[in-house]
PDB file of C-alpha atoms in Angstrom:
ATOM      1  CA  MET A 755      -7.127  -2.241  25.415  1.00 94.00           C
ATOM      2  CA  HIS A 756      -7.778  -1.446  21.791  1.00 97.00           C
ATOM      3  CA  LYS A 757      -6.932  -2.969  18.439  1.00 98.00           C
ATOM      4  CA  SER A 758      -5.460  -1.796  15.161  1.00 98.00           C
ATOM      5  CA  ARG A 759      -3.679  -2.936  12.019  1.00 96.00           C
ATOM      6  CA  LEU A 760      -2.859  -1.871   8.480  1.00 96.00           C
ATOM      7  CA  GLY A 761      -6.290  -1.777   6.873  1.00 95.00           C
ATOM      8  CA  VAL A 762      -6.275  -0.064   3.518  1.00 96.00           C
ATOM      9  CA  VAL A 763      -3.943   0.976   0.723  1.00 97.00           C
ATOM     10  CA  VAL A 764      -5.411   4.157  -0.742  1.00 98.00           C
ATOM     11  CA  ILE A 765      -4.457   5.185  -4.268  1.00 98.00           C
ATOM     12  CA  ASP A 766      -5.045   8.951  -4.284  1.00 97.00           C
ATOM     13  CA  CYS A 767      -5.763  10.205  -7.797  1.00 96.00           C
ATOM     14  CA  GLU A 768      -5.496  13.927  -8.487  1.00 94.00           C
ATOM     15  CA  GLY A 769      -8.562  15.308 -10.249  1.00 85.00           C
ATOM     16  CA  GLY A 770      -9.529  13.697 -13.522  1.00 80.00           C
ATOM     17  CA  ASP A 771     -11.866  10.802 -14.041  1.00 86.00           C
ATOM     18  CA  LEU A 772     -12.028   8.269 -11.234  1.00 93.00           C
ATOM     19  CA  GLU A 773     -13.809   5.830 -13.529  1.00 92.00           C
ATOM     20  CA  GLN A 774     -10.802   5.780 -15.869  1.00 93.00           C
ATOM     21  CA  ALA A 775      -8.473   5.361 -12.894  1.00 95.00           C
ATOM     22  CA  ALA A 776     -10.575   2.434 -11.654  1.00 96.00           C
ATOM     23  CA  LYS A 777     -10.500   0.856 -15.100  1.00 96.00           C
ATOM     24  CA  PHE A 778      -6.702   0.889 -15.123  1.00 97.00           C
ATOM     25  CA  TRP A 779      -6.045  -0.127 -11.526  1.00 97.00           C
ATOM     26  CA  SER A 780      -8.650  -2.880 -11.388  1.00 97.00           C
ATOM     27  CA  ARG A 781      -7.131  -4.530 -14.456  1.00 97.00           C
ATOM     28  CA  ALA A 782      -3.559  -3.855 -13.378  1.00 98.00           C
ATOM     29  CA  LEU A 783      -4.099  -5.417  -9.954  1.00 97.00           C
ATOM     30  CA  GLY A 784      -6.635  -8.045 -11.016  1.00 95.00           C
ATOM     31  CA  ARG A 785      -9.264  -6.754  -8.612  1.00 95.00           C
ATOM     32  CA  ALA A 786     -12.920  -6.153  -9.456  1.00 94.00           C
ATOM     33  CA  VAL A 787     -14.359  -2.641  -9.366  1.00 95.00           C
ATOM     34  CA  GLY A 788     -16.575  -2.703  -6.282  1.00 90.00           C
ATOM     35  CA  LYS A 789     -18.896  -0.149  -4.785  1.00 83.00           C
ATOM     36  CA  GLY A 790     -18.028   3.479  -5.292  1.00 85.00           C
ATOM     37  CA  ASP A 791     -19.158   7.011  -5.980  1.00 88.00           C
ATOM     38  CA  ASP A 792     -17.490  10.010  -7.618  1.00 86.00           C
ATOM     39  CA  ARG A 793     -14.927  10.279  -4.811  1.00 92.00           C
ATOM     40  CA  TYR A 794     -14.193   6.660  -3.839  1.00 94.00           C
ATOM     41  CA  VAL A 795     -14.017   3.357  -5.649  1.00 96.00           C
ATOM     42  CA  ASP A 796     -13.345   0.080  -3.896  1.00 95.00           C
ATOM     43  CA  LEU A 797     -11.172  -2.503  -5.663  1.00 96.00           C
ATOM     44  CA  ALA A 798     -12.415  -5.800  -4.292  1.00 89.00           C
ATOM     45  CA  GLY A 799      -9.728  -8.357  -3.485  1.00 87.00           C
ATOM     46  CA  PRO A 800      -9.451 -11.781  -1.923  1.00 84.00           C
ATOM     47  CA  ASP A 801     -10.931 -12.273   1.550  1.00 78.00           C
ATOM     48  CA  GLY A 802      -8.594 -11.362   4.358  1.00 79.00           C
ATOM     49  CA  GLU A 803      -6.373  -9.223   2.150  1.00 87.00           C
ATOM     50  CA  LEU A 804      -5.767  -5.514   2.591  1.00 91.00           C
ATOM     51  CA  ARG A 805      -8.479  -3.341   1.151  1.00 93.00           C
ATOM     52  CA  VAL A 806      -7.460  -1.255  -1.888  1.00 96.00           C
ATOM     53  CA  LEU A 807      -9.348   1.989  -2.407  1.00 97.00           C
ATOM     54  CA  LEU A 808      -9.131   4.674  -5.079  1.00 97.00           C
ATOM     55  CA  GLN A 809      -9.760   8.203  -3.869  1.00 96.00           C
ATOM     56  CA  LYS A 810     -10.178  11.364  -5.932  1.00 95.00           C
ATOM     57  CA  VAL A 811      -8.085  14.125  -4.374  1.00 95.00           C
ATOM     58  CA  GLU A 812      -7.067  17.713  -5.097  1.00 92.00           C
ATOM     59  CA  HIS A 813      -3.421  17.256  -4.078  1.00 91.00           C
ATOM     60  CA  PRO A 814      -0.849  15.472  -6.294  1.00 93.00           C
ATOM     61  CA  SER A 815      -1.444  11.758  -6.847  1.00 95.00           C
ATOM     62  CA  ARG A 816       0.123   9.448  -4.297  1.00 96.00           C
ATOM     63  CA  VAL A 817      -0.448   6.266  -2.342  1.00 98.00           C
ATOM     64  CA  HIS A 818      -1.189   6.394   1.368  1.00 98.00           C
ATOM     65  CA  LEU A 819      -1.873   3.862   4.101  1.00 98.00           C
ATOM     66  CA  ASP A 820      -4.857   3.695   6.450  1.00 98.00           C
ATOM     67  CA  ILE A 821      -4.540   2.117   9.881  1.00 98.00           C
ATOM     68  CA  GLU A 822      -7.878   0.674  10.995  1.00 97.00           C
ATOM     69  CA  THR A 823      -8.831   0.696  14.673  1.00 98.00           C
ATOM     70  CA  ASP A 824     -11.745   0.155  17.040  1.00 97.00           C
ATOM     71  CA  ASP A 825     -10.712   3.213  19.122  1.00 97.00           C
ATOM     72  CA  LEU A 826      -9.610   6.258  17.128  1.00 96.00           C
ATOM     73  CA  GLU A 827      -8.465   8.365  20.066  1.00 95.00           C
ATOM     74  CA  ALA A 828      -6.507   5.575  21.774  1.00 97.00           C
ATOM     75  CA  GLU A 829      -4.835   4.651  18.494  1.00 98.00           C
ATOM     76  CA  VAL A 830      -3.907   8.255  17.695  1.00 97.00           C
ATOM     77  CA  ALA A 831      -2.440   8.594  21.201  1.00 97.00           C
ATOM     78  CA  ARG A 832      -0.436   5.369  20.699  1.00 98.00           C
ATOM     79  CA  LEU A 833       0.930   6.622  17.369  1.00 98.00           C
ATOM     80  CA  GLU A 834       1.785  10.033  18.815  1.00 98.00           C
ATOM     81  CA  LYS A 835       3.898   8.279  21.455  1.00 97.00           C
ATOM     82  CA  LEU A 836       5.752   6.527  18.620  1.00 97.00           C
ATOM     83  CA  GLY A 837       6.555   9.911  17.079  1.00 97.00           C
ATOM     84  CA  ALA A 838       3.711  10.559  14.620  1.00 98.00           C
ATOM     85  CA  LYS A 839       2.016  13.967  14.485  1.00 98.00           C
ATOM     86  CA  ARG A 840      -1.696  14.619  14.326  1.00 97.00           C
ATOM     87  CA  ILE A 841      -2.340  16.760  11.248  1.00 96.00           C
ATOM     88  CA  GLY A 842      -6.102  17.075  11.470  1.00 93.00           C
ATOM     89  CA  ALA A 843      -9.419  15.321  11.806  1.00 88.00           C
ATOM     90  CA  VAL A 844     -11.585  14.914   8.715  1.00 82.00           C
ATOM     91  CA  LYS A 845     -15.125  13.686   9.292  1.00 80.00           C
ATOM     92  CA  ARG A 846     -14.692  10.300  10.946  1.00 88.00           C
ATOM     93  CA  TRP A 847     -10.941   9.809  10.580  1.00 94.00           C
ATOM     94  CA  VAL A 848      -7.676  11.398  11.666  1.00 97.00           C
ATOM     95  CA  VAL A 849      -4.838  12.411   9.339  1.00 97.00           C
ATOM     96  CA  MET A 850      -1.352  11.891  10.797  1.00 98.00           C
ATOM     97  CA  GLU A 851       2.245  12.262   9.646  1.00 98.00           C
ATOM     98  CA  ALA A 852       4.912   9.661  10.363  1.00 97.00           C
ATOM     99  CA  PRO A 853       8.434  10.655  11.481  1.00 96.00           C
ATOM    100  CA  THR A 854       9.469   9.537   7.974  1.00 96.00           C
ATOM    101  CA  GLY A 855       7.260  12.273   6.497  1.00 96.00           C
ATOM    102  CA  HIS A 856       4.523   9.993   5.131  1.00 97.00           C
ATOM    103  CA  ARG A 857       0.938  11.086   5.659  1.00 97.00           C
ATOM    104  CA  PHE A 858      -1.435   8.327   6.721  1.00 98.00           C
ATOM    105  CA  CYS A 859      -4.930   8.060   8.177  1.00 98.00           C
ATOM    106  CA  VAL A 860      -6.387   6.395  11.239  1.00 98.00           C
ATOM    107  CA  VAL A 861      -9.822   5.050  10.391  1.00 98.00           C
ATOM    108  CA  ARG A 862     -12.558   2.795  11.765  1.00 97.00           C
ATOM    109  CA  PRO A 863     -12.401  -0.934  10.994  1.00 96.00           C
ATOM    110  CA  GLN A 864     -12.501  -1.509   7.213  1.00 94.00           C
ATOM    111  CA  ARG A 865     -11.912  -5.224   6.785  1.00 92.00           C
ATOM    112  CA  PRO A 866     -14.431  -7.927   7.696  1.00 91.00           C
ATOM    113  CA  ASP A 867     -11.881  -9.927   9.731  1.00 91.00           C
ATOM    114  CA  PHE A 868     -10.736  -6.959  11.815  1.00 94.00           C
ATOM    115  CA  GLU A 869     -11.719  -8.543  15.141  1.00 93.00           C
ATOM    116  CA  SER A 870      -9.779 -11.750  14.609  1.00 92.00           C
ATOM    117  CA  GLY A 871      -6.844 -10.302  12.669  1.00 91.00           C
ATOM    118  CA  ALA A 872      -5.932  -7.000  14.334  1.00 95.00           C
ATOM    119  CA  MET A 873      -3.182  -6.479  16.918  1.00 95.00           C
ATOM    120  CA  GLU A 874      -4.202  -5.772  20.503  1.00 96.00           C
ATOM    121  CA  TRP A 875      -2.596  -2.879  22.372  1.00 97.00           C
ATOM    122  CA  VAL A 876      -2.651  -2.157  26.104  1.00 93.00           C
ATOM    123  CA  ASP A 877      -3.607   1.485  26.630  1.00 86.00           C
ATOM    124  CA  GLU A 878      -1.396   3.323  29.137  1.00 75.00           C
TER     125      GLU A 878
ATOM    126  CA  MET B 660      -0.203 -17.551 -19.839  1.00 95.00           C
ATOM    127  CA  HIS B 661       1.404 -15.761 -16.930  1.00 97.00           C
ATOM    128  CA  LYS B 662       0.402 -14.686 -13.455  1.00 98.00           C
ATOM    129  CA  SER B 663       0.533 -11.501 -11.406  1.00 98.00           C
ATOM    130  CA  ARG B 664      -1.003  -9.699  -8.476  1.00 96.00           C
ATOM    131  CA  LEU B 665      -0.382  -6.878  -6.016  1.00 96.00           C
ATOM    132  CA  GLY B 666       2.607  -8.158  -4.080  1.00 95.00           C
ATOM    133  CA  VAL B 667       4.224  -5.481  -1.955  1.00 97.00           C
ATOM    134  CA  VAL B 668       3.519  -2.099  -0.420  1.00 97.00           C
ATOM    135  CA  VAL B 669       6.845  -0.269  -0.360  1.00 98.00           C
ATOM    136  CA  ILE B 670       7.333   2.612   2.064  1.00 98.00           C
ATOM    137  CA  ASP B 671      10.082   4.690   0.431  1.00 97.00           C
ATOM    138  CA  CYS B 672      11.993   6.697   3.026  1.00 96.00           C
ATOM    139  CA  GLU B 673      14.183   9.566   1.869  1.00 94.00           C
ATOM    140  CA  GLY B 674      17.706   9.413   3.289  1.00 85.00           C
ATOM    141  CA  GLY B 675      18.058   9.313   7.042  1.00 80.00           C
ATOM    142  CA  ASP B 676      18.178   6.269   9.237  1.00 86.00           C
ATOM    143  CA  LEU B 677      16.270   3.229   7.995  1.00 93.00           C
ATOM    144  CA  GLU B 678      16.567   1.632  11.430  1.00 92.00           C
ATOM    145  CA  GLN B 679      14.616   4.506  12.972  1.00 93.00           C
ATOM    146  CA  ALA B 680      12.044   4.277  10.189  1.00 95.00           C
ATOM    147  CA  ALA B 681      11.679   0.535  10.821  1.00 96.00           C
ATOM    148  CA  LYS B 682      11.235   1.169  14.529  1.00 96.00           C
ATOM    149  CA  PHE B 683       8.330   3.509  13.894  1.00 97.00           C
ATOM    150  CA  TRP B 684       6.588   1.579  11.119  1.00 97.00           C
ATOM    151  CA  SER B 685       6.911  -1.836  12.727  1.00 97.00           C
ATOM    152  CA  ARG B 686       5.261  -0.547  15.895  1.00 97.00           C
ATOM    153  CA  ALA B 687       2.719   1.554  14.035  1.00 98.00           C
ATOM    154  CA  LEU B 688       1.598  -1.378  11.868  1.00 97.00           C
ATOM    155  CA  GLY B 689       2.128  -4.115  14.461  1.00 95.00           C
ATOM    156  CA  ARG B 690       4.555  -6.002  12.208  1.00 95.00           C
ATOM    157  CA  ALA B 691       7.898  -7.439  13.294  1.00 94.00           C
ATOM    158  CA  VAL B 692      11.125  -6.084  11.830  1.00 95.00           C
ATOM    159  CA  GLY B 693      12.294  -8.895   9.572  1.00 90.00           C
ATOM    160  CA  LYS B 694      15.385  -9.353   7.468  1.00 83.00           C
ATOM    161  CA  GLY B 695      16.998  -6.255   6.072  1.00 85.00           C
ATOM    162  CA  ASP B 696      20.142  -4.361   5.231  1.00 88.00           C
ATOM    163  CA  ASP B 697      20.959  -0.649   4.977  1.00 86.00           C
ATOM    164  CA  ARG B 698      18.635  -0.213   1.965  1.00 92.00           C
ATOM    165  CA  TYR B 699      15.710  -2.563   2.678  1.00 94.00           C
ATOM    166  CA  VAL B 700      13.865  -3.734   5.765  1.00 96.00           C
ATOM    167  CA  ASP B 701      11.061  -6.258   5.640  1.00 95.00           C
ATOM    168  CA  LEU B 702       8.106  -5.772   8.000  1.00 96.00           C
ATOM    169  CA  ALA B 703       6.826  -9.284   8.554  1.00 89.00           C
ATOM    170  CA  GLY B 704       3.066  -9.660   8.582  1.00 87.00           C
ATOM    171  CA  PRO B 705       0.485 -12.428   8.760  1.00 84.00           C
ATOM    172  CA  ASP B 706       0.747 -15.269   6.239  1.00 78.00           C
ATOM    173  CA  GLY B 707      -0.979 -14.563   2.963  1.00 80.00           C
ATOM    174  CA  GLU B 708      -1.036 -10.808   3.498  1.00 87.00           C
ATOM    175  CA  LEU B 709       0.671  -8.258   1.288  1.00 91.00           C
ATOM    176  CA  ARG B 710       4.351  -7.845   1.994  1.00 93.00           C
ATOM    177  CA  VAL B 711       5.348  -4.469   3.493  1.00 96.00           C
ATOM    178  CA  LEU B 712       8.868  -3.291   2.772  1.00 97.00           C
ATOM    179  CA  LEU B 713      10.789  -0.179   3.819  1.00 97.00           C
ATOM    180  CA  GLN B 714      13.221   1.150   1.241  1.00 96.00           C
ATOM    181  CA  LYS B 715      15.820   3.884   1.639  1.00 96.00           C
ATOM    182  CA  VAL B 716      15.614   6.216  -1.362  1.00 95.00           C
ATOM    183  CA  GLU B 717      17.123   9.475  -2.572  1.00 92.00           C
ATOM    184  CA  HIS B 718      13.842  10.931  -3.875  1.00 92.00           C
ATOM    185  CA  PRO B 719      11.146  12.374  -1.573  1.00 93.00           C
ATOM    186  CA  SER B 720       9.445   9.870   0.738  1.00 95.00           C
ATOM    187  CA  ARG B 721       6.377   8.167  -0.668  1.00 96.00           C
ATOM    188  CA  VAL B 722       4.551   4.855  -0.801  1.00 98.00           C
ATOM    189  CA  HIS B 723       4.570   2.756  -3.962  1.00 98.00           C
ATOM    190  CA  LEU B 724       3.095  -0.555  -5.050  1.00 98.00           C
ATOM    191  CA  ASP B 725       4.905  -3.565  -6.497  1.00 98.00           C
ATOM    192  CA  ILE B 726       3.110  -5.982  -8.802  1.00 98.00           C
ATOM    193  CA  GLU B 727       4.628  -9.451  -8.523  1.00 97.00           C
ATOM    194  CA  THR B 728       4.749 -11.722 -11.564  1.00 98.00           C
ATOM    195  CA  ASP B 729       6.275 -14.932 -12.864  1.00 97.00           C
ATOM    196  CA  ASP B 730       6.977 -13.305 -16.273  1.00 97.00           C
ATOM    197  CA  LEU B 731       8.318  -9.751 -16.144  1.00 96.00           C
ATOM    198  CA  GLU B 732       8.198  -9.065 -19.890  1.00 95.00           C
ATOM    199  CA  ALA B 733       4.691 -10.468 -20.402  1.00 97.00           C
ATOM    200  CA  GLU B 734       3.396  -8.524 -17.409  1.00 98.00           C
ATOM    201  CA  VAL B 735       5.009  -5.263 -18.538  1.00 97.00           C
ATOM    202  CA  ALA B 736       3.466  -5.782 -22.000  1.00 97.00           C
ATOM    203  CA  ARG B 737       0.039  -6.403 -20.410  1.00 98.00           C
ATOM    204  CA  LEU B 738       0.319  -3.226 -18.336  1.00 98.00           C
ATOM    205  CA  GLU B 739       1.480  -1.178 -21.318  1.00 98.00           C
ATOM    206  CA  LYS B 740      -1.681  -2.258 -23.155  1.00 97.00           C
ATOM    207  CA  LEU B 741      -3.678  -0.941 -20.198  1.00 97.00           C
ATOM    208  CA  GLY B 742      -1.979   2.446 -20.563  1.00 97.00           C
ATOM    209  CA  ALA B 743       1.034   2.274 -18.246  1.00 98.00           C
ATOM    210  CA  LYS B 744       4.440   3.501 -19.422  1.00 98.00           C
ATOM    211  CA  ARG B 745       7.743   1.748 -18.946  1.00 97.00           C
ATOM    212  CA  ILE B 746      10.082   4.169 -17.160  1.00 96.00           C
ATOM    213  CA  GLY B 747      13.132   1.961 -16.839  1.00 93.00           C
ATOM    214  CA  ALA B 748      14.600  -1.325 -15.742  1.00 88.00           C
ATOM    215  CA  VAL B 749      16.546  -1.477 -12.484  1.00 82.00           C
ATOM    216  CA  LYS B 750      18.445  -4.685 -11.809  1.00 80.00           C
ATOM    217  CA  ARG B 751      15.773  -7.372 -11.765  1.00 88.00           C
ATOM    218  CA  TRP B 752      12.636  -5.252 -11.872  1.00 94.00           C
ATOM    219  CA  VAL B 753      10.884  -2.734 -14.111  1.00 97.00           C
ATOM    220  CA  VAL B 754       9.691   0.730 -13.047  1.00 97.00           C
ATOM    221  CA  MET B 755       6.427   1.829 -14.669  1.00 98.00           C
ATOM    222  CA  GLU B 756       4.064   4.787 -14.457  1.00 98.00           C
ATOM    223  CA  ALA B 757       0.289   4.400 -14.332  1.00 97.00           C
ATOM    224  CA  PRO B 758      -2.027   6.659 -16.376  1.00 96.00           C
ATOM    225  CA  THR B 759      -2.910   8.196 -12.983  1.00 96.00           C
ATOM    226  CA  GLY B 760       0.716   9.313 -12.580  1.00 96.00           C
ATOM    227  CA  HIS B 761       1.686   6.799  -9.880  1.00 97.00           C
ATOM    228  CA  ARG B 762       5.040   5.080 -10.232  1.00 97.00           C
ATOM    229  CA  PHE B 763       5.028   1.378  -9.474  1.00 98.00           C
ATOM    230  CA  CYS B 764       7.317  -1.592 -10.011  1.00 98.00           C
ATOM    231  CA  VAL B 765       6.905  -4.974 -11.646  1.00 98.00           C
ATOM    232  CA  VAL B 766       8.912  -7.537  -9.711  1.00 98.00           C
ATOM    233  CA  ARG B 767       9.420 -11.289  -9.377  1.00 97.00           C
ATOM    234  CA  PRO B 768       7.162 -13.236  -6.999  1.00 96.00           C
ATOM    235  CA  GLN B 769       7.538 -11.912  -3.443  1.00 94.00           C
ATOM    236  CA  ARG B 770       4.908 -13.747  -1.437  1.00 92.00           C
ATOM    237  CA  PRO B 771       5.063 -17.435  -0.531  1.00 91.00           C
ATOM    238  CA  ASP B 772       1.531 -18.128  -1.797  1.00 91.00           C
ATOM    239  CA  PHE B 773       2.071 -16.486  -5.198  1.00 94.00           C
ATOM    240  CA  GLU B 774       1.304 -19.651  -7.181  1.00 94.00           C
ATOM    241  CA  SER B 775      -2.068 -20.282  -5.564  1.00 92.00           C
ATOM    242  CA  GLY B 776      -3.117 -16.669  -5.056  1.00 91.00           C
ATOM    243  CA  ALA B 777      -2.118 -14.760  -8.187  1.00 95.00           C
ATOM    244  CA  MET B 778      -4.360 -13.955 -11.148  1.00 95.00           C
ATOM    245  CA  GLU B 779      -3.776 -15.775 -14.407  1.00 96.00           C
ATOM    246  CA  TRP B 780      -3.587 -13.806 -17.682  1.00 97.00           C
ATOM    247  CA  VAL B 781      -3.744 -15.096 -21.231  1.00 93.00           C
ATOM    248  CA  ASP B 782      -0.873 -13.575 -23.226  1.00 85.00           C
ATOM    249  CA  GLU B 783      -1.892 -12.224 -26.618  1.00 75.00           C
TER     250      GLU B 783
END
């Protein structure tokens, strides 16, 4: 058994100044600029809501989804059975591609209520 | 005064079969396939969480954000002051582009708890 759910909406920003990006998106979405560094800035939202993260990237700007899980390998295997492809592993997460062509990541738990809120899957 | 907040994560799927897309994403995210037609499918999630919607599009697949509001014009004006550009109006919503290059939409309230959960803005 393992758990997962939609954990994070990541706003990938190509190059440029992440501080400026955070200024816009925090005001646009009404979320406070939380902890961050020169690559990541957290936009803090209401408890229990999806996390929103800004990420500085080298590819064109886009939005991608992160699925959070307590068992990376079991979750990747589950998603592969559904038709997703493993693109590569980066540090502590796995990049995958959906059958619809969207890239997404499988990451460790990101939200404080992961245990109570995530879906439970029976591993085959 | 008007209100807004992040309302919907829209998974735009280029062409193809939206039913197949819904099959993958509902299982991947652990959300039930809700109401839909040949252009839109709702992926029902926990109460109070962001809405996730699949949309069939003619442009390349991507993910975009919808900001929900009780006053479209006031919200668009607020976002323009923050640096976003109005791209166009489609039916009952407005397409905008963030300074970071991301397209997003400003739409009417989409989540049942909009009134209690949205941010309040003073119109200038």
